[in-house]
C-alpha cells in the first residue's frame, strides 16, 4: 500500500466541494491505489464550518477504503500543513453591484495569504490548482507569494472550458466525443477565452475541415464555450458545480499522468504572444507526475491571434487591478 498523500481543499463545504471530495476519496483523482488524507479548509463562518462537519460525516459514511483521514479547519496553516496538493476553490463571489476591480482586490487578499501560507507549510513537492474566480489572476497572485515553490507548481483550471469545447465540436460534427482530440483553451477562464479549434482533430482529420463552417466556429462555437457558465446559471439558478468538480478531477488526473496532453493555465513566459507574467491557458504535456512542459509551436492564423490578443489584454488588465497588492 502506498503512503497517503495530503490533499488540501479550500471552500470544501461549497457546491464544487460537495461534488469533488467524494470523487477524490474514491480514487478518481489520484488513482485506485493511492490513499489520501483530506485537509478541508472553510471560511471562519459558523454556517460554513457546520456544513463542513456534515460533509465530513458523509465522507465517513461512504467508508472509502482509500480515505485515511479528514482534517476540518478554518485555519489555513493547519489546512495546508504538509499538503502535496492544494486545491483552491474557495473565493468570494461577485455580489450585486460589485465592480470587477473590487472582486479582484477582495480575492487578492485571500490568495495572497493562501499563497504565502502554502509556501511556508506545504510539502516540498506541493502542487497548487486554482478554481476560485478569477482563477487565472488568483493563481498569479498566490504564486507571487512563493519563495520556496517554483511558479510552475501553480496552475489554474481551464479544463472545464476544454471539456465544454470538446462536447460542442462532437455534437456539431455528429460524432462520438472520443473522436475529438487536441482542442485546447488559450487565455483567461472568462468569456474572452479562445477555444483553438484550428488544432483540433475529429477522427484524425482537421476539425475545421470536418465541420466545414468557419462562421459557426468563429461565432457560435467560441461564444457558446465562453458563455457556458452564464448559460448554466440561467438554467439552473446556480453556477456549474458537478461539471467544475469533474473538470478539476480531470485537471489533476492529467497532471499526474505522464504523456497526458491537456489545457492548463500556467505562467506564460511570453509564449503564444501572452504577456510573460500572466497565467494563461495553453496546451501542456505532462512529463513526470505533477510536472509538465508547454507544447509550443502551434501556428495561429489572424483570427486566432486576435482572440489571443483580446484575452491577453484582459489578463493584463486584471493584473493591473491588483498590482499594488503583489509588489
Ligand atoms: P460556493 O459559494 O458554493 O462555495 C465556496 C465556498 O468557499 C464557501 O463554502 C465559502 O465559505 C468558502 N470560502 C470562501 N472564502 C474562503 C476562504 N478564504 N478560505 C476557505 N474557504 C472559503 O461556490 P462554488 O460554486 O463551490 O464555486 C467556487 C469558486 O469556483 C467560485 O469562485 C466560482 O466562481 C469558481 N468557479 C470556477 C470555475 C472554473 O472553471 N475555473 C467554474 C466553476 C465555478 O464558477
mmCIF file of N, CA, C and O in Angstrom, residues 88 128-140 151-161 187-189 248 251 255 263-267 279-282 292:
data_model
loop_
_atom_site.group_PDB
_atom_site.id
_atom_site.type_symbol
_atom_site.label_atom_id
_atom_site.label_comp_id
_atom_site.label_asym_id
_atom_site.label_seq_id
_atom_site.Cartn_x
_atom_site.Cartn_y
_atom_site.Cartn_z
ATOM 1 N N UNK A 88 -7.492 25.112 -4.598
ATOM 2 C CA UNK A 88 -8.018 26.389 -4.082
ATOM 3 C C UNK A 88 -9.331 26.721 -4.791
ATOM 4 O O UNK A 88 -9.346 27.274 -5.899
ATOM 5 N N UNK A 128 -0.280 23.280 -6.720
ATOM 6 C CA UNK A 128 -1.455 24.100 -6.428
ATOM 7 C C UNK A 128 -2.328 24.173 -7.677
ATOM 8 O O UNK A 128 -1.810 24.414 -8.782
ATOM 9 N N UNK A 129 -3.623 23.964 -7.511
ATOM 10 C CA UNK A 129 -4.559 24.140 -8.629
ATOM 11 C C UNK A 129 -5.655 25.104 -8.184
ATOM 12 O O UNK A 129 -6.306 24.878 -7.159
ATOM 13 N N UNK A 130 -5.842 26.179 -8.929
ATOM 14 C CA UNK A 130 -6.802 27.221 -8.539
ATOM 15 C C UNK A 130 -8.065 27.128 -9.403
ATOM 16 O O UNK A 130 -7.981 27.076 -10.636
ATOM 17 N N UNK A 131 -9.195 27.129 -8.709
ATOM 18 C CA UNK A 131 -10.510 27.106 -9.383
ATOM 19 C C UNK A 131 -11.279 28.395 -9.082
ATOM 20 O O UNK A 131 -11.986 28.932 -9.923
ATOM 21 N N UNK A 132 -11.136 28.906 -7.865
ATOM 22 C CA UNK A 132 -11.879 30.102 -7.437
ATOM 23 C C UNK A 132 -11.617 31.275 -8.373
ATOM 24 O O UNK A 132 -10.467 31.557 -8.716
ATOM 25 N N UNK A 133 -12.687 31.935 -8.777
ATOM 26 C CA UNK A 133 -12.560 33.011 -9.774
ATOM 27 C C UNK A 133 -12.199 34.365 -9.181
ATOM 28 O O UNK A 133 -12.553 34.636 -8.047
ATOM 29 N N UNK A 134 -11.539 35.218 -9.962
ATOM 30 C CA UNK A 134 -10.992 34.996 -11.302
ATOM 31 C C UNK A 134 -9.741 34.111 -11.232
ATOM 32 O O UNK A 134 -8.699 34.528 -10.719
ATOM 33 N N UNK A 135 -9.890 32.857 -11.730
ATOM 34 C CA UNK A 135 -8.931 31.796 -11.419
ATOM 35 C C UNK A 135 -7.513 32.108 -11.887
ATOM 36 O O UNK A 135 -6.546 31.892 -11.144
ATOM 37 N N UNK A 136 -7.373 32.621 -13.118
ATOM 38 C CA UNK A 136 -6.007 32.848 -13.626
ATOM 39 C C UNK A 136 -5.274 33.867 -12.755
ATOM 40 O O UNK A 136 -4.111 33.665 -12.379
ATOM 41 N N UNK A 137 -5.972 34.970 -12.468
ATOM 42 C CA UNK A 137 -5.316 36.041 -11.710
ATOM 43 C C UNK A 137 -5.131 35.644 -10.246
ATOM 44 O O UNK A 137 -4.092 35.950 -9.648
ATOM 45 N N UNK A 138 -6.092 34.923 -9.673
ATOM 46 C CA UNK A 138 -5.903 34.433 -8.307
ATOM 47 C C UNK A 138 -4.667 33.535 -8.233
ATOM 48 O O UNK A 138 -3.905 33.570 -7.256
ATOM 49 N N UNK A 139 -4.461 32.731 -9.265
ATOM 50 C CA UNK A 139 -3.303 31.832 -9.308
ATOM 51 C C UNK A 139 -2.009 32.648 -9.395
ATOM 52 O O UNK A 139 -1.036 32.368 -8.670
ATOM 53 N N UNK A 140 -2.028 33.654 -10.250
ATOM 54 C CA UNK A 140 -0.855 34.535 -10.381
ATOM 55 C C UNK A 140 -0.530 35.189 -9.031
ATOM 56 O O UNK A 140 0.629 35.258 -8.625
ATOM 57 N N UNK A 151 7.153 28.822 -9.637
ATOM 58 C CA UNK A 151 5.892 29.310 -10.220
ATOM 59 C C UNK A 151 5.175 28.219 -11.022
ATOM 60 O O UNK A 151 3.944 28.211 -11.110
ATOM 61 N N UNK A 152 5.947 27.299 -11.596
ATOM 62 C CA UNK A 152 5.350 26.245 -12.435
ATOM 63 C C UNK A 152 4.435 25.320 -11.628
ATOM 64 O O UNK A 152 3.603 24.623 -12.198
ATOM 65 N N UNK A 153 4.606 25.324 -10.300
ATOM 66 C CA UNK A 153 3.750 24.452 -9.470
ATOM 67 C C UNK A 153 2.333 25.022 -9.325
ATOM 68 O O UNK A 153 1.439 24.348 -8.830
ATOM 69 N N UNK A 154 2.147 26.270 -9.716
ATOM 70 C CA UNK A 154 0.841 26.931 -9.553
ATOM 71 C C UNK A 154 0.109 26.911 -10.890
ATOM 72 O O UNK A 154 0.561 27.539 -11.852
ATOM 73 N N UNK A 155 -1.013 26.212 -10.943
ATOM 74 C CA UNK A 155 -1.797 26.145 -12.179
ATOM 75 C C UNK A 155 -3.231 26.582 -11.891
ATOM 76 O O UNK A 155 -3.715 26.451 -10.763
ATOM 77 N N UNK A 156 -3.897 27.093 -12.913
ATOM 78 C CA UNK A 156 -5.327 27.399 -12.774
ATOM 79 C C UNK A 156 -6.099 26.558 -13.777
ATOM 80 O O UNK A 156 -5.558 26.111 -14.801
ATOM 81 N N UNK A 157 -7.373 26.355 -13.471
ATOM 82 C CA UNK A 157 -8.171 25.397 -14.241
ATOM 83 C C UNK A 157 -8.870 26.040 -15.438
ATOM 84 O O UNK A 157 -9.649 26.968 -15.264
ATOM 85 N N UNK A 158 -8.583 25.518 -16.623
ATOM 86 C CA UNK A 158 -9.381 25.849 -17.809
ATOM 87 C C UNK A 158 -9.936 24.553 -18.419
ATOM 88 O O UNK A 158 -10.433 24.545 -19.535
ATOM 89 N N UNK A 159 -9.853 23.471 -17.650
ATOM 90 C CA UNK A 159 -10.269 22.168 -18.176
ATOM 91 C C UNK A 159 -11.782 22.091 -18.399
ATOM 92 O O UNK A 159 -12.247 21.403 -19.305
ATOM 93 N N UNK A 160 -12.544 22.813 -17.577
ATOM 94 C CA UNK A 160 -13.990 22.803 -17.803
ATOM 95 C C UNK A 160 -14.285 23.381 -19.188
ATOM 96 O O UNK A 160 -15.133 22.865 -19.922
ATOM 97 N N UNK A 161 -13.553 24.419 -19.548
ATOM 98 C CA UNK A 161 -13.743 25.040 -20.861
ATOM 99 C C UNK A 161 -13.319 24.079 -21.974
ATOM 100 O O UNK A 161 -13.962 23.989 -23.011
ATOM 101 N N UNK A 187 -5.681 31.357 -22.822
ATOM 102 C CA UNK A 187 -6.021 32.620 -22.172
ATOM 103 C C UNK A 187 -6.749 32.488 -20.858
ATOM 104 O O UNK A 187 -6.478 31.595 -20.052
ATOM 105 N N UNK A 188 -7.705 33.388 -20.657
ATOM 106 C CA UNK A 188 -8.373 33.542 -19.370
ATOM 107 C C UNK A 188 -9.571 32.603 -19.251
ATOM 108 O O UNK A 188 -10.234 32.317 -20.251
ATOM 109 N N UNK A 189 -9.864 32.159 -18.015
ATOM 110 C CA UNK A 189 -11.129 31.464 -17.776
ATOM 111 C C UNK A 189 -12.211 32.532 -17.638
ATOM 112 O O UNK A 189 -12.578 32.943 -16.537
ATOM 113 N N UNK A 248 -11.940 19.490 -12.441
ATOM 114 C CA UNK A 248 -10.771 19.535 -11.549
ATOM 115 C C UNK A 248 -10.186 18.129 -11.367
ATOM 116 O O UNK A 248 -8.964 17.963 -11.297
ATOM 117 N N UNK A 251 -8.239 17.764 -14.483
ATOM 118 C CA UNK A 251 -7.050 18.644 -14.458
ATOM 119 C C UNK A 251 -5.913 17.969 -13.680
ATOM 120 O O UNK A 251 -4.788 17.830 -14.181
ATOM 121 N N UNK A 255 -2.506 15.948 -14.875
ATOM 122 C CA UNK A 255 -1.191 16.443 -14.424
ATOM 123 C C UNK A 255 -0.359 15.373 -13.720
ATOM 124 O O UNK A 255 0.856 15.526 -13.596
ATOM 125 N N UNK A 263 -5.243 21.139 -21.534
ATOM 126 C CA UNK A 263 -5.117 22.583 -21.342
ATOM 127 C C UNK A 263 -5.022 22.925 -19.866
ATOM 128 O O UNK A 263 -5.818 22.435 -19.065
ATOM 129 N N UNK A 264 -4.066 23.767 -19.535
ATOM 130 C CA UNK A 264 -3.876 24.229 -18.156
ATOM 131 C C UNK A 264 -3.497 25.711 -18.236
ATOM 132 O O UNK A 264 -2.787 26.109 -19.168
ATOM 133 N N UNK A 265 -3.945 26.513 -17.279
ATOM 134 C CA UNK A 265 -3.451 27.896 -17.219
ATOM 135 C C UNK A 265 -2.170 27.902 -16.398
ATOM 136 O O UNK A 265 -2.157 27.487 -15.236
ATOM 137 N N UNK A 266 -1.084 28.342 -17.044
ATOM 138 C CA UNK A 266 0.246 28.331 -16.429
ATOM 139 C C UNK A 266 0.902 29.695 -16.651
ATOM 140 O O UNK A 266 0.436 30.488 -17.480
ATOM 141 N N UNK A 267 2.003 29.930 -15.961
ATOM 142 C CA UNK A 267 2.752 31.164 -16.213
ATOM 143 C C UNK A 267 3.182 31.160 -17.679
ATOM 144 O O UNK A 267 3.811 30.199 -18.140
ATOM 145 N N UNK A 279 -0.951 34.338 -16.074
ATOM 146 C CA UNK A 279 -1.241 32.900 -16.132
ATOM 147 C C UNK A 279 -2.288 32.698 -17.224
ATOM 148 O O UNK A 279 -3.412 33.207 -17.121
ATOM 149 N N UNK A 280 -1.921 32.008 -18.289
ATOM 150 C CA UNK A 280 -2.810 31.868 -19.448
ATOM 151 C C UNK A 280 -3.000 30.393 -19.779
ATOM 152 O O UNK A 280 -2.048 29.606 -19.692
ATOM 153 N N UNK A 281 -4.214 30.038 -20.183
ATOM 154 C CA UNK A 281 -4.472 28.684 -20.642
ATOM 155 C C UNK A 281 -3.648 28.403 -21.882
ATOM 156 O O UNK A 281 -3.516 29.274 -22.751
ATOM 157 N N UNK A 282 -3.069 27.206 -21.937
ATOM 158 C CA UNK A 282 -2.345 26.760 -23.128
ATOM 159 C C UNK A 282 -2.167 25.244 -23.063
ATOM 160 O O UNK A 282 -2.415 24.638 -22.010
ATOM 161 N N UNK A 292 5.126 19.291 -16.098
ATOM 162 C CA UNK A 292 4.623 19.383 -17.474
ATOM 163 C C UNK A 292 5.526 20.299 -18.278
ATOM 164 O O UNK A 292 6.321 21.059 -17.729
#
